[in-house]
Short mmCIF file of C-alpha atoms in Angstrom, two decimals:
data_model
loop_
_atom_site.label_atom_id
_atom_site.label_comp_id
_atom_site.label_asym_id
_atom_site.label_seq_id
_atom_site.Cartn_x
_atom_site.Cartn_y
_atom_site.Cartn_z
CA MET A 165 -31.22 -1.51 -14.86
CA ALA A 166 -29.92 -3.92 -17.56
CA HIS A 167 -27.19 -6.69 -17.00
CA HIS A 168 -25.02 -6.92 -19.80
CA SER A 169 -23.60 -10.36 -20.77
CA PHE A 170 -20.29 -9.31 -22.11
CA THR A 171 -17.06 -9.69 -20.34
CA THR A 172 -14.25 -7.27 -19.24
CA GLU A 173 -11.93 -8.91 -22.11
CA GLN A 174 -14.70 -8.46 -24.70
CA ALA A 175 -15.37 -4.89 -23.97
CA ALA A 176 -11.62 -4.20 -24.26
CA THR A 177 -11.79 -5.03 -27.79
CA GLY A 178 -13.52 -1.67 -28.44
CA TRP A 179 -10.00 -0.14 -28.44
CA LYS A 180 -8.43 -2.20 -31.12
CA THR A 181 -7.03 -0.74 -34.35
CA GLN A 182 -9.41 -0.10 -37.16
CA ALA A 183 -9.00 -2.64 -39.67
CA ARG A 184 -8.19 -0.36 -42.45
CA GLU A 185 -6.74 3.17 -43.10
CA GLN A 186 -10.12 4.39 -44.49
CA PHE A 187 -13.74 3.14 -44.70
CA ALA A 188 -16.00 5.14 -47.08
CA TYR A 189 -19.36 3.76 -48.20
CA TRP A 190 -23.07 4.42 -48.24
CA ILE A 191 -24.90 2.34 -45.61
CA PRO A 192 -27.02 -0.23 -47.15
CA GLU A 193 -30.97 0.72 -46.56
CA VAL A 194 -31.60 -2.68 -44.88
CA ASP A 195 -28.93 -1.97 -42.14
CA VAL A 196 -30.88 1.08 -41.06
CA LYS A 197 -33.25 -0.28 -38.60
CA GLY A 198 -36.21 2.08 -37.59
CA THR A 199 -36.80 5.35 -39.23
CA LEU A 200 -34.44 8.25 -39.57
CA PRO A 201 -36.03 11.63 -39.04
CA LYS A 202 -36.26 13.51 -42.06
CA ASP A 203 -35.29 16.82 -40.50
CA LEU A 204 -31.97 15.13 -39.35
CA VAL A 205 -29.59 16.56 -42.11
CA GLY A 206 -25.89 17.13 -41.76
CA THR A 207 -22.72 15.59 -40.81
CA PHE A 208 -21.89 13.96 -37.23
CA PHE A 209 -18.08 14.29 -36.92
CA ARG A 210 -16.19 12.16 -34.25
CA ASN A 211 -12.61 11.85 -33.19
CA GLY A 212 -10.86 9.24 -31.10
CA PRO A 213 -7.77 7.06 -31.02
CA GLY A 214 -7.93 4.48 -34.03
CA ASN A 215 -4.98 2.47 -33.13
CA ASP A 216 -3.87 0.31 -30.26
CA SER A 217 -0.30 -0.33 -31.20
CA VAL A 218 2.14 1.25 -33.65
CA GLY A 219 4.50 -1.15 -35.48
CA SER A 220 5.34 -3.75 -32.98
CA THR A 221 4.99 -1.22 -30.16
CA LYS A 222 1.58 -1.85 -28.04
CA LEU A 223 0.29 1.34 -26.71
CA VAL A 224 0.15 1.53 -22.92
CA HIS A 225 -3.04 3.78 -23.04
CA PRO A 226 -5.47 4.80 -25.55
CA ILE A 227 -4.53 8.57 -25.42
CA ASP A 228 -1.50 7.76 -27.17
CA GLY A 229 -3.18 6.54 -30.26
CA ASP A 230 -3.62 8.32 -33.53
CA GLY A 231 -6.53 10.42 -34.37
CA LEU A 232 -9.48 8.46 -36.33
CA ILE A 233 -11.92 10.87 -37.81
CA VAL A 234 -15.55 9.41 -38.37
CA ALA A 235 -18.06 11.29 -40.57
CA LEU A 236 -21.84 9.96 -40.43
CA SER A 237 -23.84 11.96 -42.99
CA PHE A 238 -27.53 12.16 -42.90
CA THR A 239 -29.14 13.24 -46.14
CA GLY A 240 -32.76 13.56 -44.70
CA ASP A 241 -34.31 11.02 -46.91
CA GLY A 242 -33.21 7.84 -45.07
CA ARG A 243 -29.87 7.49 -46.41
CA VAL A 244 -26.46 7.59 -44.50
CA HIS A 245 -22.95 7.77 -45.72
CA PHE A 246 -20.07 6.45 -43.56
CA ASN A 247 -16.40 7.66 -43.72
CA SER A 248 -13.57 7.08 -41.32
CA ARG A 249 -9.82 8.00 -41.78
CA PHE A 250 -6.90 8.51 -39.66
CA VAL A 251 -5.67 11.73 -39.19
CA GLN A 252 -2.21 12.15 -41.33
CA SER A 253 -0.17 13.84 -38.70
CA ARG A 254 3.52 14.30 -39.27
CA HIS A 255 4.59 11.58 -36.72
CA ARG A 256 1.80 9.13 -38.00
CA VAL A 257 3.14 9.46 -41.61
CA GLU A 258 6.87 9.01 -40.53
CA GLU A 259 6.06 5.94 -38.32
CA GLN A 260 3.82 4.23 -40.93
CA ALA A 261 6.74 4.77 -43.55
CA ALA A 262 9.20 3.31 -40.92
CA ARG A 263 6.62 0.38 -39.83
CA LYS A 264 7.70 1.32 -36.44
CA MET A 265 6.93 3.73 -33.34
CA ILE A 266 9.51 6.74 -33.37
CA TYR A 267 7.73 9.22 -31.04
CA ARG A 268 6.73 8.77 -27.45
CA GLY A 269 3.13 9.05 -26.01
CA GLN A 270 2.04 11.34 -23.13
CA MET A 271 0.73 8.39 -21.33
CA GLY A 272 3.95 6.58 -21.10
CA THR A 273 4.15 4.70 -24.57
CA ASP A 274 7.93 5.03 -25.05
CA PRO A 275 9.79 3.17 -28.00
CA ASN A 276 13.16 4.02 -26.75
CA SER A 277 15.54 2.43 -24.44
CA PHE A 278 16.33 3.91 -20.92
CA ARG A 279 20.07 4.15 -22.23
CA ALA A 280 18.70 6.00 -25.49
CA ASN A 281 16.62 8.48 -23.18
CA ILE A 282 19.64 9.27 -21.12
CA ALA A 283 21.87 9.95 -24.00
CA ALA A 284 19.26 11.98 -25.57
CA VAL A 285 18.86 14.15 -22.31
CA PHE A 286 22.67 14.48 -21.88
CA LYS A 287 23.15 15.67 -25.55
CA ASN A 288 20.07 17.99 -25.24
CA LYS A 289 21.54 19.62 -22.01
CA ILE A 290 25.19 20.28 -23.36
CA GLY A 291 23.77 21.53 -26.79
CA TRP A 292 24.84 18.78 -28.94
CA GLU A 293 21.44 17.91 -29.98
CA LYS A 294 18.44 20.40 -29.34
CA SER A 295 15.97 18.65 -31.22
CA SER A 296 15.68 14.85 -30.82
CA THR A 297 13.06 12.45 -32.03
CA VAL A 298 13.73 10.49 -28.87
CA LEU A 299 12.43 13.32 -26.80
CA THR A 300 9.68 14.32 -28.85
CA PHE A 301 5.86 13.64 -27.90
CA ARG A 302 3.83 12.67 -30.73
CA ASN A 303 0.90 14.68 -31.59
CA PRO A 304 -2.09 12.23 -31.78
CA SER A 305 -4.61 14.90 -32.71
CA ASN A 306 -7.29 12.34 -31.35
CA THR A 307 -9.45 14.28 -29.01
CA ASN A 308 -11.96 16.51 -30.79
CA VAL A 309 -13.18 17.50 -34.34
CA TYR A 310 -15.20 20.51 -35.12
CA MET A 311 -16.08 22.69 -38.03
CA TRP A 312 -16.34 26.52 -37.93
CA GLU A 313 -16.47 28.87 -41.18
CA GLY A 314 -15.52 26.13 -43.54
CA LYS A 315 -12.49 24.73 -41.60
CA VAL A 316 -12.69 21.26 -39.89
CA LEU A 317 -10.15 21.04 -37.24
CA SER A 318 -8.84 17.86 -35.35
CA ALA A 319 -7.27 18.75 -32.01
CA HIS A 320 -5.66 17.22 -28.96
CA GLU A 321 -4.14 19.63 -26.50
CA THR A 322 -0.47 19.97 -26.70
CA SER A 323 -0.02 20.56 -30.33
CA LEU A 324 -1.41 22.68 -33.03
CA PRO A 325 -4.47 21.25 -34.78
CA HIS A 326 -4.86 19.63 -38.15
CA CYS A 327 -7.22 21.01 -40.84
CA LEU A 328 -9.20 18.32 -42.88
CA ASP A 329 -11.09 18.22 -46.00
CA PRO A 330 -14.56 17.61 -44.94
CA THR A 331 -15.45 15.60 -47.83
CA THR A 332 -12.53 13.12 -48.01
CA LEU A 333 -11.17 13.65 -44.49
CA ASP A 334 -7.78 14.17 -46.04
CA THR A 335 -5.35 15.80 -43.88
CA ILE A 336 -4.67 19.19 -45.37
CA GLY A 337 -1.91 20.09 -42.68
CA GLU A 338 -1.40 21.74 -39.45
CA GLU A 339 -3.22 24.75 -38.72
CA ASP A 340 -2.23 27.95 -36.69
CA LEU A 341 -5.37 29.84 -37.52
CA GLY A 342 -3.59 32.65 -39.20
CA GLY A 343 -0.85 32.90 -36.67
CA THR A 344 -3.10 33.65 -33.71
CA LEU A 345 -2.32 30.32 -31.54
CA HIS A 346 0.63 32.19 -30.12
CA LEU A 347 1.36 29.11 -27.65
CA LYS A 348 1.57 26.82 -30.70
CA VAL A 349 -1.25 24.48 -29.39
CA LEU A 350 -5.00 24.39 -29.29
CA GLY A 351 -7.16 22.75 -26.81
CA ALA A 352 -9.49 20.31 -27.83
CA HIS A 353 -12.67 22.06 -26.25
CA PHE A 354 -14.42 25.11 -27.51
CA ARG A 355 -17.53 27.10 -26.64
CA TYR A 356 -20.04 28.82 -28.97
CA ASP A 357 -20.91 32.23 -27.88
CA PRO A 358 -24.71 32.78 -28.73
CA PHE A 359 -24.54 36.24 -27.50
CA LEU A 360 -22.14 37.38 -29.96
CA ASP A 361 -22.06 34.52 -32.65
CA ARG A 362 -18.51 33.77 -32.01
CA LEU A 363 -16.23 30.76 -31.67
CA VAL A 364 -14.36 30.76 -28.48
CA THR A 365 -11.08 28.49 -28.36
CA MET A 366 -8.51 27.71 -25.50
CA SER A 367 -4.86 26.86 -25.47
CA ALA A 368 -2.76 26.10 -22.27
CA LYS A 369 0.78 25.45 -21.34
CA PRO A 370 2.15 24.61 -17.95
CA GLY A 371 4.45 26.74 -16.12
CA LEU A 372 8.20 25.45 -15.53
CA ASN A 373 10.49 28.13 -14.26
CA ARG A 374 7.81 30.59 -15.56
CA LEU A 375 4.02 31.13 -14.90
CA PRO A 376 1.56 29.02 -16.83
CA SER A 377 -0.05 30.50 -19.75
CA LEU A 378 -3.55 30.37 -20.80
CA GLN A 379 -4.79 31.84 -24.20
CA ILE A 380 -8.44 32.47 -25.11
CA ASN A 381 -9.27 33.28 -28.63
CA GLU A 382 -12.62 34.45 -30.00
CA TYR A 383 -13.43 34.31 -33.89
CA GLY A 384 -16.35 35.84 -35.76
CA ARG A 385 -17.48 34.68 -39.16
CA GLN A 386 -14.74 34.21 -41.74
CA TRP A 387 -12.58 33.54 -38.93
CA ALA A 388 -12.27 37.24 -38.09
CA VAL A 389 -10.17 37.73 -35.12
CA LYS A 390 -12.52 39.57 -32.34
CA SER A 391 -10.16 38.72 -29.31
CA LEU A 392 -6.78 37.24 -28.25
CA GLN A 393 -6.12 37.46 -24.66
CA THR A 394 -3.39 35.51 -22.75
CA PHE A 395 -3.56 35.03 -19.02
CA HIS A 396 -0.65 34.00 -16.44
CA ILE A 397 -2.51 32.37 -13.71
CA PRO A 398 -0.19 30.92 -11.01
CA GLY A 399 -1.10 27.15 -10.32
CA LEU A 400 -3.15 26.71 -13.50
CA ASN A 401 -0.74 23.91 -14.92
CA TYR A 402 -3.63 22.06 -16.81
CA ALA A 403 -6.78 22.98 -18.38
CA HIS A 404 -8.64 20.70 -20.62
CA ASP A 405 -11.98 22.31 -20.95
CA LEU A 406 -13.58 25.67 -20.28
CA LEU A 407 -16.97 27.52 -19.62
CA MET A 408 -18.31 30.80 -21.09
CA SER A 409 -20.67 33.03 -20.02
CA LYS A 410 -21.72 36.75 -21.34
CA ASN A 411 -19.17 38.20 -19.02
CA PHE A 412 -16.66 35.32 -17.91
CA TYR A 413 -14.41 32.39 -19.10
CA ILE A 414 -14.27 29.60 -16.44
CA VAL A 415 -11.45 27.20 -16.00
CA GLN A 416 -10.37 24.94 -12.83
CA ILE A 417 -6.99 24.86 -11.06
CA THR A 418 -6.72 21.16 -10.57
CA PRO A 419 -4.93 19.66 -7.50
CA PHE A 420 -4.05 16.84 -9.89
CA VAL A 421 -1.19 18.05 -11.88
CA GLN A 422 2.29 18.97 -10.20
CA VAL A 423 5.07 20.31 -12.59
CA SER A 424 8.50 20.45 -11.53
CA ASN A 425 11.90 20.01 -13.08
CA VAL A 426 12.08 16.57 -11.44
CA ASP A 427 9.16 15.37 -12.98
CA VAL A 428 10.13 16.66 -16.40
CA TYR A 429 13.29 14.64 -16.07
CA LYS A 430 11.51 11.54 -15.17
CA PHE A 431 9.02 12.02 -18.18
CA LEU A 432 12.05 12.51 -20.60
CA LEU A 433 13.97 9.53 -19.11
CA GLY A 434 10.90 7.41 -19.29
CA ILE A 435 10.74 6.73 -15.79
CA SER A 436 7.33 8.27 -15.51
CA SER A 437 4.94 9.98 -17.76
CA PRO A 438 2.38 13.00 -17.59
CA GLY A 439 -0.10 10.39 -17.26
CA ASP A 440 1.35 8.39 -14.73
CA ALA A 441 1.91 11.61 -12.57
CA MET A 442 -1.49 12.65 -12.46
CA ARG A 443 -2.97 12.15 -9.09
CA TYR A 444 -4.13 13.97 -6.02
CA TYR A 445 -1.50 16.28 -4.51
CA ASN A 446 -3.03 17.55 -1.14
CA HIS A 447 -0.81 20.56 -1.01
CA LEU A 448 -2.06 22.02 -4.26
CA PRO A 449 -5.16 24.14 -4.35
CA CYS A 450 -8.54 23.13 -6.11
CA ARG A 451 -10.28 26.35 -7.47
CA LEU A 452 -12.32 27.64 -9.97
CA VAL A 453 -11.03 30.64 -11.85
CA LEU A 454 -13.46 33.26 -13.21
CA ILE A 455 -11.73 35.43 -15.73
CA ALA A 456 -13.38 38.68 -17.18
CA ARG A 457 -13.87 38.53 -20.75
CA THR A 458 -13.27 42.45 -21.34
CA PRO A 459 -11.59 45.21 -19.13
CA GLU A 460 -15.08 46.53 -18.66
CA VAL A 461 -16.31 43.39 -16.90
CA ALA A 462 -13.00 43.37 -14.76
CA ASP A 463 -13.59 47.11 -13.88
CA GLN A 464 -17.44 46.88 -13.13
CA ILE A 465 -17.74 43.11 -11.53
CA LEU A 466 -14.30 42.09 -10.36
CA GLY A 467 -12.95 45.57 -8.89
CA GLY A 468 -10.39 45.79 -11.47
CA ARG A 469 -9.06 42.59 -11.41
CA GLN A 470 -8.56 40.19 -14.46
CA TRP A 471 -9.66 37.15 -12.63
CA ILE A 472 -10.82 36.09 -9.16
CA GLU A 473 -10.31 32.57 -7.65
CA ALA A 474 -13.03 30.36 -5.84
CA ASP A 475 -11.92 27.45 -3.62
CA ILE A 476 -13.80 24.22 -4.44
CA PRO A 477 -14.97 22.53 -1.11
CA GLU A 478 -14.44 18.97 -2.02
CA PRO A 479 -11.00 18.66 -4.08
CA CYS A 480 -11.79 16.89 -7.38
CA HIS A 481 -10.55 16.99 -11.10
CA ILE A 482 -12.48 18.53 -13.72
CA TYR A 483 -11.82 17.27 -17.23
CA HIS A 484 -15.25 18.24 -18.72
CA PHE A 485 -17.68 21.01 -17.91
CA GLY A 486 -21.30 20.99 -18.78
CA ASN A 487 -22.66 24.65 -19.02
CA VAL A 488 -22.87 28.03 -16.75
CA GLN A 489 -25.27 30.53 -16.38
CA GLU A 490 -24.94 33.95 -14.67
CA ILE A 491 -27.20 34.99 -11.66
CA VAL A 492 -28.44 38.59 -11.86
CA GLU A 493 -30.25 40.40 -9.27
CA ASN A 494 -31.07 44.01 -9.61
CA ASN A 495 -28.97 44.28 -12.76
CA ARG A 496 -26.02 43.20 -11.08
CA VAL A 497 -24.28 39.93 -11.80
CA VAL A 498 -23.92 38.15 -8.05
CA GLY A 499 -22.73 34.65 -9.03
CA LEU A 500 -22.60 31.72 -11.40
CA ASP A 501 -24.45 28.44 -11.47
CA LEU A 502 -22.41 25.79 -13.35
CA THR A 503 -22.02 21.97 -13.87
CA ALA A 504 -19.10 19.50 -14.35
CA VAL A 505 -18.14 16.07 -14.16
CA CYS A 506 -15.92 15.68 -10.99
CA LEU A 507 -13.33 13.02 -10.35
CA GLY A 508 -12.73 12.44 -6.71
CA LYS A 509 -9.28 12.16 -4.76
CA ARG A 510 -8.78 8.68 -5.72
CA PHE A 511 -8.82 9.41 -9.29
CA THR A 512 -5.81 8.40 -11.64
CA MET A 513 -5.14 7.90 -15.22
CA GLU A 514 -4.68 3.90 -14.71
CA PHE A 515 -6.17 2.21 -18.01
CA GLU A 516 -8.52 0.12 -15.77
CA ASN A 517 -9.19 -3.25 -16.79
CA LYS A 518 -8.18 -2.03 -20.49
CA THR A 519 -11.70 -0.81 -20.87
CA TRP A 520 -11.74 2.68 -19.55
CA LEU A 521 -9.20 5.86 -19.53
CA SER A 522 -9.17 5.99 -15.77
CA ASN A 523 -9.97 4.11 -12.49
CA ALA A 524 -13.73 4.67 -12.65
CA SER A 525 -14.38 1.95 -10.10
CA LYS A 526 -12.40 3.74 -7.33
CA ALA A 527 -13.23 7.09 -8.62
CA PRO A 528 -16.18 7.50 -10.83
CA GLY A 529 -17.27 10.70 -12.57
CA LEU A 530 -19.95 12.42 -10.78
CA PHE A 531 -22.14 14.89 -12.40
CA THR A 532 -21.81 18.05 -10.00
CA GLY A 533 -23.49 21.44 -9.57
CA PHE A 534 -21.51 24.42 -8.33
CA GLN A 535 -23.16 27.78 -6.97
CA VAL A 536 -20.54 30.37 -6.86
CA ARG A 537 -21.65 33.63 -5.10
CA PHE A 538 -19.75 36.90 -5.17
CA GLY A 539 -21.12 38.30 -1.95
CA ASP A 540 -21.19 42.11 -1.19
CA ALA A 541 -18.96 44.58 -2.79
CA THR A 542 -16.49 44.44 0.03
CA ASN A 543 -16.37 40.51 -0.29
CA ALA A 544 -16.84 40.16 -4.03
CA MET A 545 -13.09 39.00 -4.27
CA LYS A 546 -13.78 36.08 -2.22
CA PRO A 547 -16.50 34.11 -3.71
CA LEU A 548 -18.39 31.14 -2.05
CA VAL A 549 -18.86 27.92 -3.67
CA HIS A 550 -21.54 25.51 -2.74
CA GLN A 551 -20.96 21.93 -4.60
CA THR A 552 -23.55 19.34 -4.92
CA VAL A 553 -23.75 15.96 -6.49
CA LEU A 554 -26.48 16.08 -8.83
CA HIS A 555 -26.86 12.28 -9.81
CA PRO A 556 -25.05 9.06 -8.50
CA ALA A 557 -24.34 7.41 -11.55
CA SER A 558 -21.04 7.19 -13.09
CA VAL A 559 -20.83 9.41 -16.06
CA GLU A 560 -18.39 11.10 -18.52
CA PHE A 561 -18.46 13.53 -21.64
CA PRO A 562 -21.30 15.78 -20.78
CA ALA A 563 -22.80 17.53 -23.62
CA VAL A 564 -25.56 20.32 -23.81
CA HIS A 565 -27.35 22.15 -26.52
CA PRO A 566 -24.61 23.43 -28.82
CA TYR A 567 -25.94 26.91 -29.26
CA ARG A 568 -26.82 27.63 -25.56
CA HIS A 569 -23.46 27.84 -24.05
CA GLY A 570 -23.52 30.43 -21.29
CA LEU A 571 -27.38 30.30 -21.20
CA ASP A 572 -29.91 28.77 -18.79
CA THR A 573 -30.27 25.08 -19.63
CA ARG A 574 -31.80 22.14 -18.03
CA TYR A 575 -30.60 19.35 -20.03
CA THR A 576 -27.31 17.59 -19.96
CA TYR A 577 -26.71 14.36 -22.03
CA MET A 578 -23.71 11.98 -20.79
CA MET A 579 -22.64 8.32 -21.35
CA ALA A 580 -23.31 6.65 -18.03
CA SER A 581 -23.23 3.32 -16.28
CA SER A 582 -26.61 2.22 -14.86
CA ASP A 583 -25.12 -0.51 -12.77
CA PRO A 584 -23.39 0.48 -9.63
CA LYS A 585 -21.21 -2.64 -9.61
CA ARG A 586 -19.62 -1.63 -13.07
CA PRO A 587 -19.11 2.03 -13.09
CA HIS A 588 -16.40 1.58 -15.67
CA TYR A 589 -18.78 0.16 -18.27
CA PHE A 590 -20.74 3.02 -19.89
CA THR A 591 -23.65 1.17 -21.37
CA ALA A 592 -26.34 4.19 -21.13
CA VAL A 593 -26.95 7.58 -22.13
CA LEU A 594 -28.29 9.69 -19.21
CA LYS A 595 -30.35 12.76 -19.69
CA HIS A 596 -30.08 14.88 -16.64
CA ASP A 597 -32.83 17.47 -15.92
CA LEU A 598 -31.71 20.22 -13.54
CA HIS A 599 -35.56 20.78 -12.64
CA GLY A 600 -35.49 17.03 -11.79
CA LYS A 601 -38.69 16.03 -13.90
CA GLY A 602 -37.08 14.83 -17.05
CA THR A 603 -34.17 12.84 -15.88
CA LYS A 604 -34.00 9.54 -18.04
CA PHE A 605 -31.75 6.68 -19.19
CA TRP A 606 -31.40 5.26 -22.29
CA GLU A 607 -29.88 1.73 -22.17
CA SER A 608 -28.00 0.20 -25.12
CA GLU A 609 -27.09 -3.39 -25.62
CA GLY A 610 -23.46 -2.68 -25.59
CA VAL A 611 -20.89 0.21 -24.75
CA THR A 612 -21.75 3.63 -25.51
CA GLY A 613 -19.84 6.71 -26.31
CA GLU A 614 -20.29 10.37 -25.85
CA PRO A 615 -23.69 11.41 -27.00
CA CYS A 616 -24.26 14.39 -29.11
CA PHE A 617 -27.18 16.34 -28.98
CA ILE A 618 -28.45 17.83 -32.38
CA PRO A 619 -31.22 20.52 -32.33
CA ARG A 620 -33.93 20.02 -34.82
CA GLY A 621 -33.20 22.26 -37.65
CA GLY A 622 -29.72 22.23 -36.95
CA TYR A 623 -28.74 25.65 -37.12
CA ALA A 624 -28.34 28.32 -34.48
CA VAL A 625 -30.87 31.10 -34.09
CA VAL A 626 -28.63 34.44 -34.02
CA GLY A 627 -29.90 37.85 -33.42
CA GLN A 628 -33.35 36.80 -32.10
CA GLU A 629 -34.74 34.53 -29.27
CA ASP A 630 -34.67 30.74 -30.07
CA THR A 631 -38.31 29.49 -29.52
CA ARG A 632 -37.59 25.78 -29.79
CA GLU A 633 -37.84 23.77 -26.91
CA GLU A 634 -34.28 23.17 -25.44
CA ASP A 635 -34.40 19.43 -26.03
CA ASP A 636 -36.35 19.47 -29.21
CA GLY A 637 -34.01 17.47 -31.29
CA PHE A 638 -31.89 14.31 -31.39
CA VAL A 639 -29.12 12.41 -29.73
CA VAL A 640 -26.60 10.30 -31.95
CA VAL A 641 -24.39 7.90 -29.89
CA GLN A 642 -21.90 5.50 -30.90
CA VAL A 643 -22.44 1.79 -29.50
CA TYR A 644 -20.05 -1.03 -29.43
CA HIS A 645 -21.27 -4.64 -29.31
CA PRO A 646 -18.47 -6.45 -27.55
CA LYS A 647 -19.67 -10.11 -28.56
CA THR A 648 -19.76 -9.47 -32.26
CA GLN A 649 -16.98 -6.75 -32.26
CA THR A 650 -19.28 -4.50 -34.43
CA THR A 651 -20.47 -0.87 -34.00
CA ASP A 652 -23.85 0.83 -34.43
CA PHE A 653 -25.05 4.34 -34.23
CA ALA A 654 -28.19 4.99 -32.50
CA VAL A 655 -30.43 8.08 -33.00
CA LEU A 656 -32.77 8.99 -30.37
CA ASP A 657 -35.42 11.23 -29.78
CA ALA A 658 -33.72 13.60 -27.18
CA GLN A 659 -37.22 14.62 -25.49
CA THR A 660 -38.32 10.95 -24.85
CA MET A 661 -34.89 9.20 -25.04
CA GLU A 662 -36.76 6.68 -27.06
CA LEU A 663 -34.65 4.80 -30.01
CA LEU A 664 -35.70 6.06 -33.40
CA ALA A 665 -33.10 4.38 -35.61
CA THR A 666 -30.08 2.10 -35.40
CA ILE A 667 -27.31 2.35 -38.16
CA ALA A 668 -25.46 -0.88 -38.06
CA LEU A 669 -22.06 -1.38 -39.31
CA LYS A 670 -20.29 -4.61 -40.32
CA HIS A 671 -17.35 -3.78 -38.76
CA HIS A 672 -16.18 -1.99 -35.38
CA VAL A 673 -15.24 1.58 -34.97
CA PRO A 674 -12.95 2.10 -32.23
CA PHE A 675 -14.10 3.89 -28.87
CA GLY A 676 -13.96 7.64 -29.63
CA PHE A 677 -13.62 10.73 -27.45
CA HIS A 678 -15.66 13.83 -28.76
CA GLY A 679 -17.51 14.83 -31.66
CA THR A 680 -19.75 17.59 -32.95
CA PHE A 681 -22.53 17.91 -35.62
CA THR A 682 -22.78 20.49 -38.47
CA PRO A 683 -26.07 20.86 -40.43
CA GLU A 684 -24.05 20.68 -43.67
CA LEU A 685 -23.45 17.86 -46.15
CA PHE A 686 -19.95 17.14 -47.73
CA LEU A 687 -20.72 14.33 -50.34
CA GLN A 688 -18.53 13.71 -53.44
CA SER A 689 -21.32 11.16 -54.53
CA VAL A 690 -25.03 10.77 -54.68
CA PRO A 691 -26.65 7.80 -52.85
CA PRO A 692 -27.07 4.66 -55.26
CA PRO A 693 -30.81 4.23 -56.06
CA SER A 694 -32.93 2.24 -53.56
CA LEU A 695 -32.56 -1.43 -53.86
CA ILE A 696 -35.11 -2.44 -51.42
CA LYS A 697 -37.59 -3.96 -54.18
CA ALA A 698 -35.00 -5.01 -56.46
CA LYS A 699 -35.09 -8.69 -57.51
CA ILE A 700 -32.28 -11.38 -58.37
#
């Protein structure tokens, strides 16, 4: 276990605003330490809040910040191109022009006075002003970024995503995917279906005077619509992530989100915020929801029901799932094994020590396994759940092999704290092995972000068995150095978790949320000739 010498105040500088609207340059060869793998070719996209203030208004929480997209391009010959640029959402463009914050944030940043909020609510209630900037939450588009069939999308979870130019990172505009996003929102997380070669997306809206809505879409190549389904599940007032297996979608009903008219008015008046209200409510259920992907699955496995619910023994909140596999006996699906990072009853969205998004010192994220069993035919609608903490470290942002969603996987990669006394400092990457033999830590010299696993060769194997070892590939992770206020990107051997190369920047990149890798390059310019041997 390494003991890091930086202070809490120094670590908090990782959230500060990026110095420019955009950086775009080739990394000098001398700033790439070690050897980059020749078969690491493609683009690592990453999204996260790029600013800690808007105008003179200081953000109370990073989640209110505008999306900053990073594109790290690996050419395969040792050269790396770096590009970072803010998503030009309508709200950001208006606020940049006005040089002040106009729209409020979901986590409580509110540029308006209490009196202005009361006036806006009153005008809205009596019909004088149905649309008001005072009551409008901003679309930060800051949570994830991914590419499917030529479209690069940046997404939050409460608004439409933005479509980006993969070469320049220009914002093309809001994207409704051909009118298929019926809820007018797109969740930040998705799954890839290796069985049918499809992208699976989710959108969720809470229920206020109506049932909640969960839309799950499936898209084939060329964005061909394969499935559009909307479910109205009582109690499902929040869903950040989902799992997908051959026959099921899985989401969580969390006991940490309560929706009422009173809460909504508190939000609109600025007395509270959706982030402030996120805490454990002991009267709310905590369940896994298993949703049949097709009517045939509903009939054959769930007795004709679209979904069934399974009580989680120890209440928790799940932001992020790992993976899931179906358990089959005698050609019958008898249950599911799945993993997730679970936050305990003391969890809140307190911006603890200005370093982490929640109160990790009181409620660290714990990598947890769930065994769900359907029972016999008469008790299939009342599945039993066995819940086990798989590792004691404080972790978040689990990542698995991107082309093995819904399949049996051994390995999960997570940002982690290796110091039990500082669970809110993620300074390491944990590779967890469900078989127990290959669990490893890689300890950085700074603060780590979400690890991204990249299979060797980059592409999915479709229509045949993938004979590559599950962990045959690389891990790319962002590392912030609090003392120098600079950022590196580390490239690890995913099998050994040994450092292969470090890409050192001369500036900092703000802490990020989620990212993905595509084995494609989008470059306007060729790298300059090697200057390693050049003389003055």
